[in-house]
């Protein structure tokens, strides 16, 4: 059985989007990053970078959440998470990569400078720049989503698994105020029965268990 090593409100949720959408059999193995378990020798043998999630499928050890989503979609190809048509598949790759480069990176910078870095390392100016960068790119996706239910085609794809998590993260940073279409898309995606926890709920669960 596949194992997903992950923790709470992290990119692990992105991999869970795919696993649950595909109705795949897997075991979730919690790795408490707050306690430093991701830097223990056993975990570093799986991912020397000390980051989650990690998917283990037999002798395959795969890191990077978007790569995990792509792999799972290919593994369960008959379930349609990866578009069969080449041009539609190319668009799915395009928008998934857009999400992890143009949308996620500024949100990650904001998170580091507001929560993760020590106070003396936080740069308010970088937060402001990151907000501007995110807003500009979010408007690109907002225009693309006009009249669409899903990012690519007429059914959920890898692009949605990757992007929905980023938008929920952006929503936690109060970045979606000028994007009503993306807000509606976000609510629509998380209303699906196979959706993972929202970031806020996963974070609350982690705090209550601490």
JSON list of C-alpha atoms in Angstrom, two decimals:
[
{"chain": "A", "resi": 1, "resn": "UNK", "atom": "CA", "xyz": [0.00, 0.00, 0.00]},
{"chain": "A", "resi": 2, "resn": "UNK", "atom": "CA", "xyz": [1.19, 3.50, -0.76]},
{"chain": "A", "resi": 3, "resn": "UNK", "atom": "CA", "xyz": [2.26, 5.71, 2.12]},
{"chain": "A", "resi": 4, "resn": "UNK", "atom": "CA", "xyz": [1.95, 9.47, 2.26]},
{"chain": "A", "resi": 5, "resn": "UNK", "atom": "CA", "xyz": [4.20, 11.14, 4.79]},
{"chain": "A", "resi": 6, "resn": "UNK", "atom": "CA", "xyz": [2.76, 14.51, 5.73]},
{"chain": "A", "resi": 7, "resn": "UNK", "atom": "CA", "xyz": [1.59, 16.93, 8.35]},
{"chain": "A", "resi": 8, "resn": "UNK", "atom": "CA", "xyz": [-1.42, 19.14, 9.02]},
{"chain": "A", "resi": 9, "resn": "UNK", "atom": "CA", "xyz": [-1.94, 22.33, 7.03]},
{"chain": "A", "resi": 10, "resn": "UNK", "atom": "CA", "xyz": [0.97, 21.84, 4.65]},
{"chain": "A", "resi": 11, "resn": "UNK", "atom": "CA", "xyz": [1.33, 20.90, 0.99]},
{"chain": "A", "resi": 12, "resn": "UNK", "atom": "CA", "xyz": [0.42, 17.40, 2.18]},
{"chain": "A", "resi": 13, "resn": "UNK", "atom": "CA", "xyz": [-3.17, 18.55, 1.61]},
{"chain": "A", "resi": 14, "resn": "UNK", "atom": "CA", "xyz": [-2.40, 18.91, -2.08]},
{"chain": "A", "resi": 15, "resn": "UNK", "atom": "CA", "xyz": [-1.37, 15.25, -2.32]},
{"chain": "A", "resi": 16, "resn": "UNK", "atom": "CA", "xyz": [-4.48, 14.30, -0.34]},
{"chain": "A", "resi": 17, "resn": "UNK", "atom": "CA", "xyz": [-6.59, 16.10, -2.96]},
{"chain": "A", "resi": 18, "resn": "UNK", "atom": "CA", "xyz": [-5.33, 13.65, -5.56]},
{"chain": "A", "resi": 19, "resn": "UNK", "atom": "CA", "xyz": [-5.41, 10.52, -3.40]},
{"chain": "A", "resi": 20, "resn": "UNK", "atom": "CA", "xyz": [-8.96, 11.13, -2.24]},
{"chain": "A", "resi": 21, "resn": "UNK", "atom": "CA", "xyz": [-10.21, 12.20, -5.66]},
{"chain": "A", "resi": 22, "resn": "UNK", "atom": "CA", "xyz": [-8.77, 9.01, -7.14]},
{"chain": "A", "resi": 23, "resn": "UNK", "atom": "CA", "xyz": [-10.15, 6.91, -4.27]},
{"chain": "A", "resi": 24, "resn": "UNK", "atom": "CA", "xyz": [-6.68, 5.39, -3.92]},
{"chain": "A", "resi": 25, "resn": "UNK", "atom": "CA", "xyz": [-5.69, 3.09, -1.08]},
{"chain": "A", "resi": 26, "resn": "UNK", "atom": "CA", "xyz": [-2.97, 4.63, 1.04]},
{"chain": "A", "resi": 27, "resn": "UNK", "atom": "CA", "xyz": [-1.70, 5.02, 4.57]},
{"chain": "A", "resi": 28, "resn": "UNK", "atom": "CA", "xyz": [-1.12, 8.50, 5.94]},
{"chain": "A", "resi": 29, "resn": "UNK", "atom": "CA", "xyz": [2.03, 8.65, 8.07]},
{"chain": "A", "resi": 30, "resn": "UNK", "atom": "CA", "xyz": [2.13, 11.82, 10.20]},
{"chain": "A", "resi": 31, "resn": "UNK", "atom": "CA", "xyz": [5.46, 13.62, 10.42]},
{"chain": "A", "resi": 32, "resn": "UNK", "atom": "CA", "xyz": [5.37, 16.27, 13.13]},
{"chain": "A", "resi": 33, "resn": "UNK", "atom": "CA", "xyz": [7.40, 19.11, 11.64]},
{"chain": "A", "resi": 34, "resn": "UNK", "atom": "CA", "xyz": [6.77, 21.24, 14.75]},
{"chain": "A", "resi": 35, "resn": "UNK", "atom": "CA", "xyz": [8.68, 18.62, 16.75]},
{"chain": "A", "resi": 36, "resn": "UNK", "atom": "CA", "xyz": [11.40, 18.35, 14.10]},
{"chain": "A", "resi": 37, "resn": "UNK", "atom": "CA", "xyz": [10.53, 14.82, 13.04]},
{"chain": "A", "resi": 38, "resn": "UNK", "atom": "CA", "xyz": [11.21, 15.80, 9.42]},
{"chain": "A", "resi": 39, "resn": "UNK", "atom": "CA", "xyz": [14.91, 16.17, 10.32]},
{"chain": "A", "resi": 40, "resn": "UNK", "atom": "CA", "xyz": [15.29, 12.78, 11.95]},
{"chain": "A", "resi": 41, "resn": "UNK", "atom": "CA", "xyz": [17.58, 10.32, 10.13]},
{"chain": "A", "resi": 42, "resn": "UNK", "atom": "CA", "xyz": [14.78, 7.93, 9.14]},
{"chain": "A", "resi": 43, "resn": "UNK", "atom": "CA", "xyz": [12.85, 10.70, 7.41]},
{"chain": "A", "resi": 44, "resn": "UNK", "atom": "CA", "xyz": [15.94, 12.29, 5.84]},
{"chain": "A", "resi": 45, "resn": "UNK", "atom": "CA", "xyz": [16.60, 8.98, 4.13]},
{"chain": "A", "resi": 46, "resn": "UNK", "atom": "CA", "xyz": [13.28, 9.52, 2.33]},
{"chain": "A", "resi": 47, "resn": "UNK", "atom": "CA", "xyz": [13.81, 13.20, 1.61]},
{"chain": "A", "resi": 48, "resn": "UNK", "atom": "CA", "xyz": [17.23, 14.70, 2.32]},
{"chain": "A", "resi": 49, "resn": "UNK", "atom": "CA", "xyz": [15.64, 18.16, 2.05]},
{"chain": "A", "resi": 50, "resn": "UNK", "atom": "CA", "xyz": [13.63, 17.40, 5.19]},
{"chain": "A", "resi": 51, "resn": "UNK", "atom": "CA", "xyz": [10.37, 18.51, 3.61]},
{"chain": "A", "resi": 52, "resn": "UNK", "atom": "CA", "xyz": [6.92, 17.02, 3.28]},
{"chain": "A", "resi": 53, "resn": "UNK", "atom": "CA", "xyz": [4.96, 15.49, 1.67]},
{"chain": "A", "resi": 54, "resn": "UNK", "atom": "CA", "xyz": [6.69, 12.31, 0.55]},
{"chain": "A", "resi": 55, "resn": "UNK", "atom": "CA", "xyz": [4.91, 9.51, -1.28]},
{"chain": "A", "resi": 56, "resn": "UNK", "atom": "CA", "xyz": [6.27, 5.98, -1.07]},
{"chain": "A", "resi": 57, "resn": "UNK", "atom": "CA", "xyz": [4.88, 3.51, -3.59]},
{"chain": "A", "resi": 58, "resn": "UNK", "atom": "CA", "xyz": [6.85, 0.27, -3.50]},
{"chain": "A", "resi": 59, "resn": "UNK", "atom": "CA", "xyz": [10.42, 1.18, -4.39]},
{"chain": "A", "resi": 60, "resn": "UNK", "atom": "CA", "xyz": [9.43, 4.65, -5.59]},
{"chain": "A", "resi": 61, "resn": "UNK", "atom": "CA", "xyz": [10.08, 7.51, -3.19]},
{"chain": "A", "resi": 62, "resn": "UNK", "atom": "CA", "xyz": [8.65, 10.74, -4.56]},
{"chain": "A", "resi": 63, "resn": "UNK", "atom": "CA", "xyz": [8.91, 14.23, -3.14]},
{"chain": "A", "resi": 64, "resn": "UNK", "atom": "CA", "xyz": [7.41, 17.58, -4.28]},
{"chain": "A", "resi": 65, "resn": "UNK", "atom": "CA", "xyz": [3.65, 17.82, -3.92]},
{"chain": "A", "resi": 66, "resn": "UNK", "atom": "CA", "xyz": [2.87, 18.74, -7.53]},
{"chain": "A", "resi": 67, "resn": "UNK", "atom": "CA", "xyz": [5.00, 15.83, -8.79]},
{"chain": "A", "resi": 68, "resn": "UNK", "atom": "CA", "xyz": [3.08, 13.52, -6.46]},
{"chain": "A", "resi": 69, "resn": "UNK", "atom": "CA", "xyz": [-0.21, 14.76, -7.92]},
{"chain": "A", "resi": 70, "resn": "UNK", "atom": "CA", "xyz": [1.05, 14.20, -11.49]},
{"chain": "A", "resi": 71, "resn": "UNK", "atom": "CA", "xyz": [2.31, 10.71, -10.64]},
{"chain": "A", "resi": 72, "resn": "UNK", "atom": "CA", "xyz": [-0.93, 9.65, -9.02]},
{"chain": "A", "resi": 73, "resn": "UNK", "atom": "CA", "xyz": [-2.97, 10.97, -11.95]},
{"chain": "A", "resi": 74, "resn": "UNK", "atom": "CA", "xyz": [-0.83, 8.92, -14.34]},
{"chain": "A", "resi": 75, "resn": "UNK", "atom": "CA", "xyz": [-0.92, 5.82, -12.11]},
{"chain": "A", "resi": 76, "resn": "UNK", "atom": "CA", "xyz": [-4.71, 5.92, -12.05]},
{"chain": "A", "resi": 77, "resn": "UNK", "atom": "CA", "xyz": [-5.04, 7.20, -15.60]},
{"chain": "A", "resi": 78, "resn": "UNK", "atom": "CA", "xyz": [-8.42, 5.61, -16.22]},
{"chain": "A", "resi": 79, "resn": "UNK", "atom": "CA", "xyz": [-9.97, 7.87, -13.60]},
{"chain": "A", "resi": 80, "resn": "UNK", "atom": "CA", "xyz": [-9.41, 10.96, -15.71]},
{"chain": "A", "resi": 81, "resn": "UNK", "atom": "CA", "xyz": [-7.54, 13.27, -13.34]},
{"chain": "A", "resi": 82, "resn": "UNK", "atom": "CA", "xyz": [-4.90, 13.61, -16.05]},
{"chain": "A", "resi": 83, "resn": "UNK", "atom": "CA", "xyz": [-6.55, 14.71, -19.32]},
{"chain": "A", "resi": 84, "resn": "UNK", "atom": "CA", "xyz": [-6.25, 12.13, -22.10]},
{"chain": "A", "resi": 85, "resn": "UNK", "atom": "CA", "xyz": [-6.12, 14.71, -24.89]},
{"chain": "A", "resi": 86, "resn": "UNK", "atom": "CA", "xyz": [-2.57, 15.97, -25.44]},
{"chain": "A", "resi": 87, "resn": "UNK", "atom": "CA", "xyz": [-3.49, 19.63, -25.85]},
{"chain": "A", "resi": 88, "resn": "UNK", "atom": "CA", "xyz": [-5.75, 19.58, -22.80]},
{"chain": "A", "resi": 89, "resn": "UNK", "atom": "CA", "xyz": [-3.05, 17.79, -20.84]},
{"chain": "A", "resi": 90, "resn": "UNK", "atom": "CA", "xyz": [-0.58, 20.49, -21.85]},
{"chain": "A", "resi": 91, "resn": "UNK", "atom": "CA", "xyz": [-2.97, 23.12, -20.50]},
{"chain": "A", "resi": 92, "resn": "UNK", "atom": "CA", "xyz": [-3.28, 21.19, -17.24]},
{"chain": "A", "resi": 93, "resn": "UNK", "atom": "CA", "xyz": [0.50, 21.21, -16.87]},
{"chain": "A", "resi": 94, "resn": "UNK", "atom": "CA", "xyz": [0.57, 24.88, -17.77]},
{"chain": "A", "resi": 95, "resn": "UNK", "atom": "CA", "xyz": [-1.88, 25.97, -15.10]},
{"chain": "A", "resi": 96, "resn": "UNK", "atom": "CA", "xyz": [-0.51, 23.65, -12.43]},
{"chain": "A", "resi": 97, "resn": "UNK", "atom": "CA", "xyz": [2.96, 25.09, -12.97]},
{"chain": "A", "resi": 98, "resn": "UNK", "atom": "CA", "xyz": [1.49, 28.59, -13.04]},
{"chain": "A", "resi": 99, "resn": "UNK", "atom": "CA", "xyz": [0.03, 27.87, -9.60]},
{"chain": "A", "resi": 100, "resn": "UNK", "atom": "CA", "xyz": [3.29, 26.67, -8.05]},
{"chain": "A", "resi": 101, "resn": "UNK", "atom": "CA", "xyz": [5.45, 29.40, -9.58]},
{"chain": "A", "resi": 102, "resn": "UNK", "atom": "CA", "xyz": [3.35, 32.54, -10.02]},
{"chain": "A", "resi": 103, "resn": "UNK", "atom": "CA", "xyz": [0.83, 32.08, -7.19]},
{"chain": "A", "resi": 104, "resn": "UNK", "atom": "CA", "xyz": [2.44, 29.93, -4.54]},
{"chain": "A", "resi": 105, "resn": "UNK", "atom": "CA", "xyz": [5.82, 31.61, -4.39]},
{"chain": "A", "resi": 106, "resn": "UNK", "atom": "CA", "xyz": [4.57, 35.03, -3.26]},
{"chain": "A", "resi": 107, "resn": "UNK", "atom": "CA", "xyz": [2.22, 33.40, -0.75]},
{"chain": "A", "resi": 108, "resn": "UNK", "atom": "CA", "xyz": [5.12, 31.37, 0.62]},
{"chain": "A", "resi": 109, "resn": "UNK", "atom": "CA", "xyz": [7.21, 34.53, 0.96]},
{"chain": "A", "resi": 110, "resn": "UNK", "atom": "CA", "xyz": [4.41, 36.25, 2.85]},
{"chain": "A", "resi": 111, "resn": "UNK", "atom": "CA", "xyz": [4.08, 33.27, 5.19]},
{"chain": "A", "resi": 112, "resn": "UNK", "atom": "CA", "xyz": [7.80, 33.18, 5.91]},
{"chain": "A", "resi": 113, "resn": "UNK", "atom": "CA", "xyz": [7.99, 36.90, 6.64]},
{"chain": "A", "resi": 114, "resn": "UNK", "atom": "CA", "xyz": [4.88, 36.94, 8.84]},
{"chain": "A", "resi": 115, "resn": "UNK", "atom": "CA", "xyz": [5.06, 33.61, 10.69]},
{"chain": "A", "resi": 116, "resn": "UNK", "atom": "CA", "xyz": [8.16, 31.50, 10.14]},
{"chain": "A", "resi": 117, "resn": "UNK", "atom": "CA", "xyz": [11.20, 33.74, 10.21]},
{"chain": "A", "resi": 118, "resn": "UNK", "atom": "CA", "xyz": [12.54, 35.17, 13.45]},
{"chain": "A", "resi": 119, "resn": "UNK", "atom": "CA", "xyz": [11.35, 38.73, 14.01]},
{"chain": "A", "resi": 120, "resn": "UNK", "atom": "CA", "xyz": [14.72, 40.24, 13.07]},
{"chain": "A", "resi": 121, "resn": "UNK", "atom": "CA", "xyz": [14.66, 38.50, 9.68]},
{"chain": "A", "resi": 122, "resn": "UNK", "atom": "CA", "xyz": [11.17, 39.58, 8.61]},
{"chain": "A", "resi": 123, "resn": "UNK", "atom": "CA", "xyz": [11.02, 42.15, 5.84]},
{"chain": "A", "resi": 124, "resn": "UNK", "atom": "CA", "xyz": [7.77, 44.16, 5.62]},
{"chain": "A", "resi": 125, "resn": "UNK", "atom": "CA", "xyz": [8.83, 45.46, 2.22]},
{"chain": "A", "resi": 126, "resn": "UNK", "atom": "CA", "xyz": [9.06, 41.95, 0.83]},
{"chain": "A", "resi": 127, "resn": "UNK", "atom": "CA", "xyz": [5.58, 41.20, 2.13]},
{"chain": "A", "resi": 128, "resn": "UNK", "atom": "CA", "xyz": [4.22, 44.21, 0.25]},
{"chain": "A", "resi": 129, "resn": "UNK", "atom": "CA", "xyz": [6.01, 43.21, -2.96]},
{"chain": "A", "resi": 130, "resn": "UNK", "atom": "CA", "xyz": [4.78, 39.62, -2.66]},
{"chain": "A", "resi": 131, "resn": "UNK", "atom": "CA", "xyz": [1.20, 40.82, -2.22]},
{"chain": "A", "resi": 132, "resn": "UNK", "atom": "CA", "xyz": [1.49, 42.90, -5.39]},
{"chain": "A", "resi": 133, "resn": "UNK", "atom": "CA", "xyz": [2.96, 39.99, -7.32]},
{"chain": "A", "resi": 134, "resn": "UNK", "atom": "CA", "xyz": [0.27, 37.60, -6.18]},
{"chain": "A", "resi": 135, "resn": "UNK", "atom": "CA", "xyz": [-2.54, 40.03, -6.96]},
{"chain": "A", "resi": 136, "resn": "UNK", "atom": "CA", "xyz": [-1.28, 40.59, -10.51]},
{"chain": "A", "resi": 137, "resn": "UNK", "atom": "CA", "xyz": [-1.06, 36.87, -11.24]},
{"chain": "A", "resi": 138, "resn": "UNK", "atom": "CA", "xyz": [-4.33, 36.03, -9.48]},
{"chain": "A", "resi": 139, "resn": "UNK", "atom": "CA", "xyz": [-6.09, 38.40, -11.85]},
{"chain": "A", "resi": 140, "resn": "UNK", "atom": "CA", "xyz": [-4.73, 36.35, -14.75]},
{"chain": "A", "resi": 141, "resn": "UNK", "atom": "CA", "xyz": [-6.34, 33.22, -13.34]},
{"chain": "A", "resi": 142, "resn": "UNK", "atom": "CA", "xyz": [-9.49, 35.17, -12.43]},
{"chain": "A", "resi": 143, "resn": "UNK", "atom": "CA", "xyz": [-9.95, 36.13, -16.10]},
{"chain": "A", "resi": 144, "resn": "UNK", "atom": "CA", "xyz": [-9.22, 32.58, -17.21]},
{"chain": "A", "resi": 145, "resn": "UNK", "atom": "CA", "xyz": [-11.91, 31.20, -14.89]},
{"chain": "A", "resi": 146, "resn": "UNK", "atom": "CA", "xyz": [-14.70, 33.35, -16.33]},
{"chain": "A", "resi": 147, "resn": "UNK", "atom": "CA", "xyz": [-17.43, 30.95, -17.42]},
{"chain": "A", "resi": 148, "resn": "UNK", "atom": "CA", "xyz": [-15.46, 27.90, -16.25]},
{"chain": "A", "resi": 149, "resn": "UNK", "atom": "CA", "xyz": [-16.18, 25.37, -13.54]},
{"chain": "A", "resi": 150, "resn": "UNK", "atom": "CA", "xyz": [-12.72, 23.77, -13.65]},
{"chain": "A", "resi": 151, "resn": "UNK", "atom": "CA", "xyz": [-9.36, 25.18, -14.68]},
{"chain": "A", "resi": 152, "resn": "UNK", "atom": "CA", "xyz": [-9.04, 22.90, -17.71]},
{"chain": "A", "resi": 153, "resn": "UNK", "atom": "CA", "xyz": [-11.82, 21.18, -19.63]},
{"chain": "A", "resi": 154, "resn": "UNK", "atom": "CA", "xyz": [-15.13, 20.11, -18.16]},
{"chain": "A", "resi": 155, "resn": "UNK", "atom": "CA", "xyz": [-13.91, 17.97, -15.27]},
{"chain": "A", "resi": 156, "resn": "UNK", "atom": "CA", "xyz": [-11.49, 18.14, -12.39]},
{"chain": "A", "resi": 157, "resn": "UNK", "atom": "CA", "xyz": [-7.84, 17.68, -13.31]},
{"chain": "A", "resi": 158, "resn": "UNK", "atom": "CA", "xyz": [-4.38, 17.84, -11.79]},
{"chain": "A", "resi": 159, "resn": "UNK", "atom": "CA", "xyz": [-4.51, 21.61, -12.30]},
{"chain": "A", "resi": 160, "resn": "UNK", "atom": "CA", "xyz": [-7.37, 21.84, -9.81]},
{"chain": "A", "resi": 161, "resn": "UNK", "atom": "CA", "xyz": [-5.65, 19.62, -7.22]},
{"chain": "A", "resi": 162, "resn": "UNK", "atom": "CA", "xyz": [-2.58, 21.81, -7.34]},
{"chain": "A", "resi": 163, "resn": "UNK", "atom": "CA", "xyz": [-4.32, 25.18, -7.53]},
{"chain": "A", "resi": 164, "resn": "UNK", "atom": "CA", "xyz": [-7.14, 24.78, -5.02]},
{"chain": "A", "resi": 165, "resn": "UNK", "atom": "CA", "xyz": [-4.67, 24.33, -2.18]},
{"chain": "A", "resi": 166, "resn": "UNK", "atom": "CA", "xyz": [-2.72, 27.45, -3.19]},
{"chain": "A", "resi": 167, "resn": "UNK", "atom": "CA", "xyz": [-5.89, 29.53, -3.33]},
{"chain": "A", "resi": 168, "resn": "UNK", "atom": "CA", "xyz": [-6.97, 28.31, 0.11]},
{"chain": "A", "resi": 169, "resn": "UNK", "atom": "CA", "xyz": [-3.54, 29.34, 1.40]},
{"chain": "A", "resi": 170, "resn": "UNK", "atom": "CA", "xyz": [-3.89, 32.72, -0.31]},
{"chain": "A", "resi": 171, "resn": "UNK", "atom": "CA", "xyz": [-7.33, 33.09, 1.24]},
{"chain": "A", "resi": 172, "resn": "UNK", "atom": "CA", "xyz": [-5.81, 32.56, 4.69]},
{"chain": "A", "resi": 173, "resn": "UNK", "atom": "CA", "xyz": [-3.45, 35.44, 3.87]},
{"chain": "A", "resi": 174, "resn": "UNK", "atom": "CA", "xyz": [-6.44, 37.60, 2.85]},
{"chain": "A", "resi": 175, "resn": "UNK", "atom": "CA", "xyz": [-5.26, 37.87, -0.76]},
{"chain": "A", "resi": 176, "resn": "UNK", "atom": "CA", "xyz": [-8.44, 37.00, -2.66]},
{"chain": "A", "resi": 177, "resn": "UNK", "atom": "CA", "xyz": [-10.52, 40.06, -1.86]},
{"chain": "A", "resi": 178, "resn": "UNK", "atom": "CA", "xyz": [-10.38, 41.36, -5.43]},
{"chain": "A", "resi": 179, "resn": "UNK", "atom": "CA", "xyz": [-11.06, 37.98, -7.06]},
{"chain": "A", "resi": 180, "resn": "UNK", "atom": "CA", "xyz": [-14.70, 36.96, -6.55]},
{"chain": "A", "resi": 181, "resn": "UNK", "atom": "CA", "xyz": [-14.43, 34.33, -9.27]},
{"chain": "A", "resi": 182, "resn": "UNK", "atom": "CA", "xyz": [-11.54, 32.62, -7.51]},
{"chain": "A", "resi": 183, "resn": "UNK", "atom": "CA", "xyz": [-13.36, 32.84, -4.19]},
{"chain": "A", "resi": 184, "resn": "UNK", "atom": "CA", "xyz": [-16.38, 31.12, -5.75]},
{"chain": "A", "resi": 185, "resn": "UNK", "atom": "CA", "xyz": [-14.13, 28.50, -7.35]},
{"chain": "A", "resi": 186, "resn": "UNK", "atom": "CA", "xyz": [-12.45, 27.86, -3.99]},
{"chain": "A", "resi": 187, "resn": "UNK", "atom": "CA", "xyz": [-15.76, 27.32, -2.21]},
{"chain": "A", "resi": 188, "resn": "UNK", "atom": "CA", "xyz": [-16.97, 25.09, -5.04]},
{"chain": "A", "resi": 189, "resn": "UNK", "atom": "CA", "xyz": [-13.86, 22.93, -4.91]},
{"chain": "A", "resi": 190, "resn": "UNK", "atom": "CA", "xyz": [-13.91, 22.44, -1.16]},
{"chain": "A", "resi": 191, "resn": "UNK", "atom": "CA", "xyz": [-17.60, 21.56, -1.25]},
{"chain": "A", "resi": 192, "resn": "UNK", "atom": "CA", "xyz": [-16.67, 18.40, -3.16]},
{"chain": "A", "resi": 193, "resn": "UNK", "atom": "CA", "xyz": [-16.96, 15.24, -1.02]},
{"chain": "A", "resi": 194, "resn": "UNK", "atom": "CA", "xyz": [-13.38, 14.15, -1.80]},
{"chain": "A", "resi": 195, "resn": "UNK", "atom": "CA", "xyz": [-11.86, 17.48, -0.75]},
{"chain": "A", "resi": 196, "resn": "UNK", "atom": "CA", "xyz": [-9.28, 17.42, 2.05]},
{"chain": "A", "resi": 197, "resn": "UNK", "atom": "CA", "xyz": [-9.49, 19.67, 5.08]},
{"chain": "A", "resi": 198, "resn": "UNK", "atom": "CA", "xyz": [-9.28, 23.39, 4.61]},
{"chain": "A", "resi": 199, "resn": "UNK", "atom": "CA", "xyz": [-6.00, 24.81, 5.85]},
{"chain": "A", "resi": 200, "resn": "UNK", "atom": "CA", "xyz": [-7.66, 26.60, 8.77]},
{"chain": "A", "resi": 201, "resn": "UNK", "atom": "CA", "xyz": [-9.27, 23.38, 10.02]},
{"chain": "A", "resi": 202, "resn": "UNK", "atom": "CA", "xyz": [-6.05, 21.40, 9.64]},
{"chain": "A", "resi": 203, "resn": "UNK", "atom": "CA", "xyz": [-4.13, 24.09, 11.52]},
{"chain": "A", "resi": 204, "resn": "UNK", "atom": "CA", "xyz": [-6.72, 24.13, 14.30]},
{"chain": "A", "resi": 205, "resn": "UNK", "atom": "CA", "xyz": [-6.46, 20.35, 14.63]},
{"chain": "A", "resi": 206, "resn": "UNK", "atom": "CA", "xyz": [-2.69, 20.58, 14.93]},
{"chain": "A", "resi": 207, "resn": "UNK", "atom": "CA", "xyz": [-2.95, 23.24, 17.62]},
{"chain": "A", "resi": 208, "resn": "UNK", "atom": "CA", "xyz": [-5.52, 21.30, 19.62]},
{"chain": "A", "resi": 209, "resn": "UNK", "atom": "CA", "xyz": [-3.35, 18.19, 19.54]},
{"chain": "A", "resi": 210, "resn": "UNK", "atom": "CA", "xyz": [-0.24, 20.05, 20.67]}
]
